[in-house]
CSV table of C-alpha atoms in Angstrom, one decimal:
chain,number,residue,atom,x,y,z
A,23,MET,CA,-0.2,0.1,0.0
A,24,THR,CA,1.2,3.4,-0.8
A,25,ASP,CA,2.1,6.5,1.7
A,26,ARG,CA,0.6,8.6,-1.1
A,27,PRO,CA,-2.4,10.9,0.1
A,28,PRO,CA,-5.8,10.4,-2.9
A,29,VAL,CA,-6.6,13.0,-4.9
A,30,GLY,CA,-9.3,13.6,-4.0
A,31,ALA,CA,-7.9,14.9,-0.2
A,32,ILE,CA,-6.3,17.1,-3.3
A,33,VAL,CA,-9.1,18.1,-4.4
A,34,ARG,CA,-11.4,18.6,-2.9
A,35,PRO,CA,-10.3,21.6,-0.9
A,36,LEU,CA,-9.3,23.3,-3.5
A,37,ALA,CA,-12.6,22.5,-5.1
A,38,THR,CA,-13.9,24.0,-2.0
A,39,ALA,CA,-11.4,27.0,-1.3
A,40,THR,CA,-12.5,27.9,-5.9
A,41,ALA,CA,-16.0,27.7,-5.3
A,42,LEU,CA,-15.6,29.2,-1.4
A,43,VAL,CA,-13.9,32.4,-3.4
A,44,LEU,CA,-16.2,32.5,-7.1
A,45,THR,CA,-20.0,33.6,-4.1
A,46,TYR,CA,-18.1,36.5,-3.0
A,47,TYR,CA,-17.9,37.6,-6.6
A,48,LEU,CA,-21.0,35.8,-7.2
A,49,LEU,CA,-23.1,36.2,-4.4
A,50,PRO,CA,-24.9,39.3,-5.4
A,51,MET,CA,-24.7,41.7,-2.6
A,52,ASP,CA,-26.9,44.7,-2.3
A,53,LYS,CA,-27.1,44.6,1.1
A,54,ARG,CA,-26.0,47.2,2.9
A,55,PHE,CA,-23.8,46.7,6.7
A,56,THR,CA,-26.8,47.3,8.5
A,57,GLY,CA,-27.7,45.5,12.3
A,58,GLY,CA,-28.7,42.5,10.4
A,59,ALA,CA,-25.6,42.1,8.7
A,60,ALA,CA,-23.5,42.7,12.3
A,61,VAL,CA,-26.3,39.5,13.5
A,62,THR,CA,-25.7,37.7,10.2
A,63,LEU,CA,-21.2,38.1,10.7
A,64,VAL,CA,-21.9,36.6,14.3
A,65,LEU,CA,-24.2,34.2,13.4
A,66,GLY,CA,-21.6,33.6,10.5
A,67,LEU,CA,-19.0,33.4,13.0
A,68,ALA,CA,-21.0,30.8,14.9
A,69,ALA,CA,-21.3,28.3,12.3
A,70,LEU,CA,-17.8,28.4,11.0
A,71,LEU,CA,-17.0,27.6,14.6
A,72,LEU,CA,-19.7,24.7,14.5
A,73,LEU,CA,-18.6,23.0,12.4
A,74,PHE,CA,-14.6,23.2,12.7
A,75,VAL,CA,-16.3,22.0,16.0
A,76,ARG,CA,-17.9,18.6,13.4
A,77,GLN,CA,-14.6,18.6,11.8
A,78,LEU,CA,-12.5,17.8,14.4
A,79,ARG,CA,-14.6,15.7,15.2
A,80,SER,CA,-14.0,13.7,11.7
A,81,ILE,CA,-10.0,14.4,11.9
A,82,SER,CA,-10.1,12.6,15.6
A,83,SER,CA,-11.7,9.5,13.8
A,84,SER,CA,-9.9,9.5,10.5
A,85,SER,CA,-8.1,6.3,9.8
A,86,ARG,CA,-6.0,9.5,8.4
A,87,PRO,CA,-6.3,12.0,10.8
A,88,ARG,CA,-2.8,15.3,8.9
A,89,LEU,CA,-4.9,14.9,5.9
A,90,ARG,CA,-8.2,15.3,7.5
A,91,ALA,CA,-6.2,18.3,9.4
A,92,VAL,CA,-5.9,19.2,6.2
A,93,GLU,CA,-8.8,19.2,4.3
A,94,THR,CA,-9.8,21.1,7.6
A,95,LEU,CA,-8.2,24.3,7.5
A,96,ALA,CA,-8.7,24.0,4.1
A,97,THR,CA,-12.3,24.9,4.4
A,98,THR,CA,-12.2,27.1,7.1
A,99,VAL,CA,-10.0,29.3,7.2
A,100,PRO,CA,-10.7,30.5,3.8
A,101,LEU,CA,-14.3,30.8,4.8
A,102,PHE,CA,-12.9,32.7,7.9
A,103,LEU,CA,-11.9,35.4,6.1
A,104,LEU,CA,-13.9,35.3,2.7
A,105,ILE,CA,-16.8,36.3,6.1
A,106,PHE,CA,-15.3,39.1,7.3
A,107,ALA,CA,-14.2,40.0,3.5
A,108,THR,CA,-18.2,40.6,3.0
A,109,THR,CA,-18.2,42.0,6.2
A,110,TYR,CA,-16.1,45.1,5.3
A,111,TYR,CA,-17.3,45.5,1.7
A,112,LEU,CA,-21.4,45.8,2.5
A,113,LEU,CA,-19.4,48.2,5.2
A,114,GLU,CA,-18.2,50.6,2.8
A,115,ARG,CA,-21.1,50.4,1.0
A,116,SER,CA,-23.1,51.3,4.0
A,117,LEU,CA,-21.4,53.9,5.0
A,118,PRO,CA,-18.1,55.0,2.5
A,119,GLY,CA,-15.0,56.7,3.5
A,120,SER,CA,-14.6,53.8,6.2
A,121,PHE,CA,-11.3,53.2,4.9
A,122,SER,CA,-9.2,55.4,3.1
A,123,GLU,CA,-10.8,54.4,-0.1
A,124,PRO,CA,-13.7,52.6,-1.3
A,125,LEU,CA,-13.0,49.7,-1.5
A,126,ASP,CA,-15.1,47.1,-3.5
A,127,ARG,CA,-15.2,43.0,-3.5
A,128,THR,CA,-11.3,42.5,-4.3
A,129,GLY,CA,-10.3,45.6,-2.2
A,130,ALA,CA,-12.5,44.0,0.7
A,131,LEU,CA,-10.7,40.6,0.8
A,132,TYR,CA,-7.3,41.9,0.3
A,133,PHE,CA,-8.4,44.6,3.7
A,134,THR,CA,-9.0,40.8,5.1
A,135,LEU,CA,-5.6,39.9,4.5
A,136,THR,CA,-3.6,41.6,5.4
A,137,VAL,CA,-5.4,42.3,8.9
A,138,PHE,CA,-5.2,38.3,8.3
A,139,SER,CA,-1.5,38.3,7.6
A,140,THR,CA,-1.0,40.7,9.9
A,141,VAL,CA,1.1,42.5,7.2
A,142,GLY,CA,-0.9,45.9,7.4
A,143,PHE,CA,0.2,47.9,4.3
A,144,GLY,CA,-1.2,51.0,5.3
A,145,ASP,CA,-3.1,51.3,1.7
A,146,ILE,CA,-5.7,50.8,3.1
A,147,VAL,CA,-7.0,51.8,7.1
A,148,ALA,CA,-9.7,51.6,8.8
A,149,THR,CA,-11.7,55.5,8.8
A,150,SER,CA,-14.5,55.0,10.6
A,151,ALA,CA,-15.5,53.3,14.7
A,152,ALA,CA,-17.3,50.7,12.9
A,153,ALA,CA,-14.5,49.2,10.4
A,154,ARG,CA,-11.8,50.1,13.9
A,155,ILE,CA,-14.1,47.6,15.9
A,156,ILE,CA,-14.6,45.7,13.1
A,157,THR,CA,-10.8,45.0,12.2
A,158,MET,CA,-10.6,44.3,16.0
A,159,ALA,CA,-12.6,41.6,15.8
A,160,GLN,CA,-10.7,40.2,13.3
A,161,MET,CA,-7.2,41.0,14.2
A,162,THR,CA,-8.7,38.9,17.6
A,163,ALA,CA,-10.4,36.3,15.2
A,164,ASP,CA,-6.9,36.0,14.1
A,165,VAL,CA,-4.9,34.8,16.7
A,166,LEU,CA,-7.4,33.0,18.6
A,167,LEU,CA,-7.7,30.6,15.1
A,168,VAL,CA,-4.0,30.7,14.5
A,169,GLY,CA,-3.4,30.3,17.6
A,170,VAL,CA,-5.5,27.7,19.7
A,171,ALA,CA,-7.0,27.3,16.5
A,172,ALA,CA,-4.0,25.8,15.4
A,173,ARG,CA,-3.2,23.8,18.9
A,174,VAL,CA,-7.0,22.2,18.9
A,175,VAL,CA,-5.8,20.3,15.1
A,176,VAL,CA,-2.4,19.5,16.4
A,177,GLY,CA,-4.5,17.7,18.7
A,178,ALA,CA,-7.5,16.4,17.0
A,179,VAL,CA,-4.7,14.8,14.7
A,180,GLU,CA,-2.4,13.0,18.0
A,181,THR,CA,-5.8,11.4,19.1
A,182,GLY,CA,-6.3,10.3,15.7
A,183,LEU,CA,-3.4,9.0,15.1
A,184,ARG,CA,-3.4,7.4,18.3
A,185,ARG,CA,-6.4,5.8,17.8
A,186,ARG,CA,-5.8,4.3,14.4
A,187,ASP,CA,-2.0,2.9,15.4
A,188,ALA,CA,-3.8,1.7,18.3
A,189,PRO,CA,-3.7,-2.0,18.9
A,190,ARG,CA,-7.0,-4.0,18.2
A,191,GLU,CA,-8.5,-6.4,21.4
A,192,ASP,CA,-9.9,-8.0,18.8
A,193,ALA,CA,-7.3,-9.1,16.5
């Protein structure tokens, strides 16, 4: 038996990330950022957390936990980033001038990625109080995603490896 990953394990995360980005660009986002949009952001993040917890269980029970961990991160990280990009885009549509330059979808995604990567080029900055609050929320969530979530994923992989490699009592 070869140790190569199945093709689906490589294609699935790429297809998922591609579909998420295409959805971001194709979805009609005509609404403005309102209280309802803020609730949607919170609900989106809560749904992402539930998806993440479900995927952790899948990692722990998988015969290839490392591969499942990569698939999990390849799904949750783009979705996380796109939730914030959508929020910034809708905020700029609702409150023009919330950022140092008008944001289209690509600009909102670019801003999200510079905040996530902590590069912060400074070419686009949050200028309104609402934009700064959401950006601070993203910074906090970024730290949690990178630190806590990464540790939890590693723990799930370790659990899955121990479960997989444990001697069977019925053998």
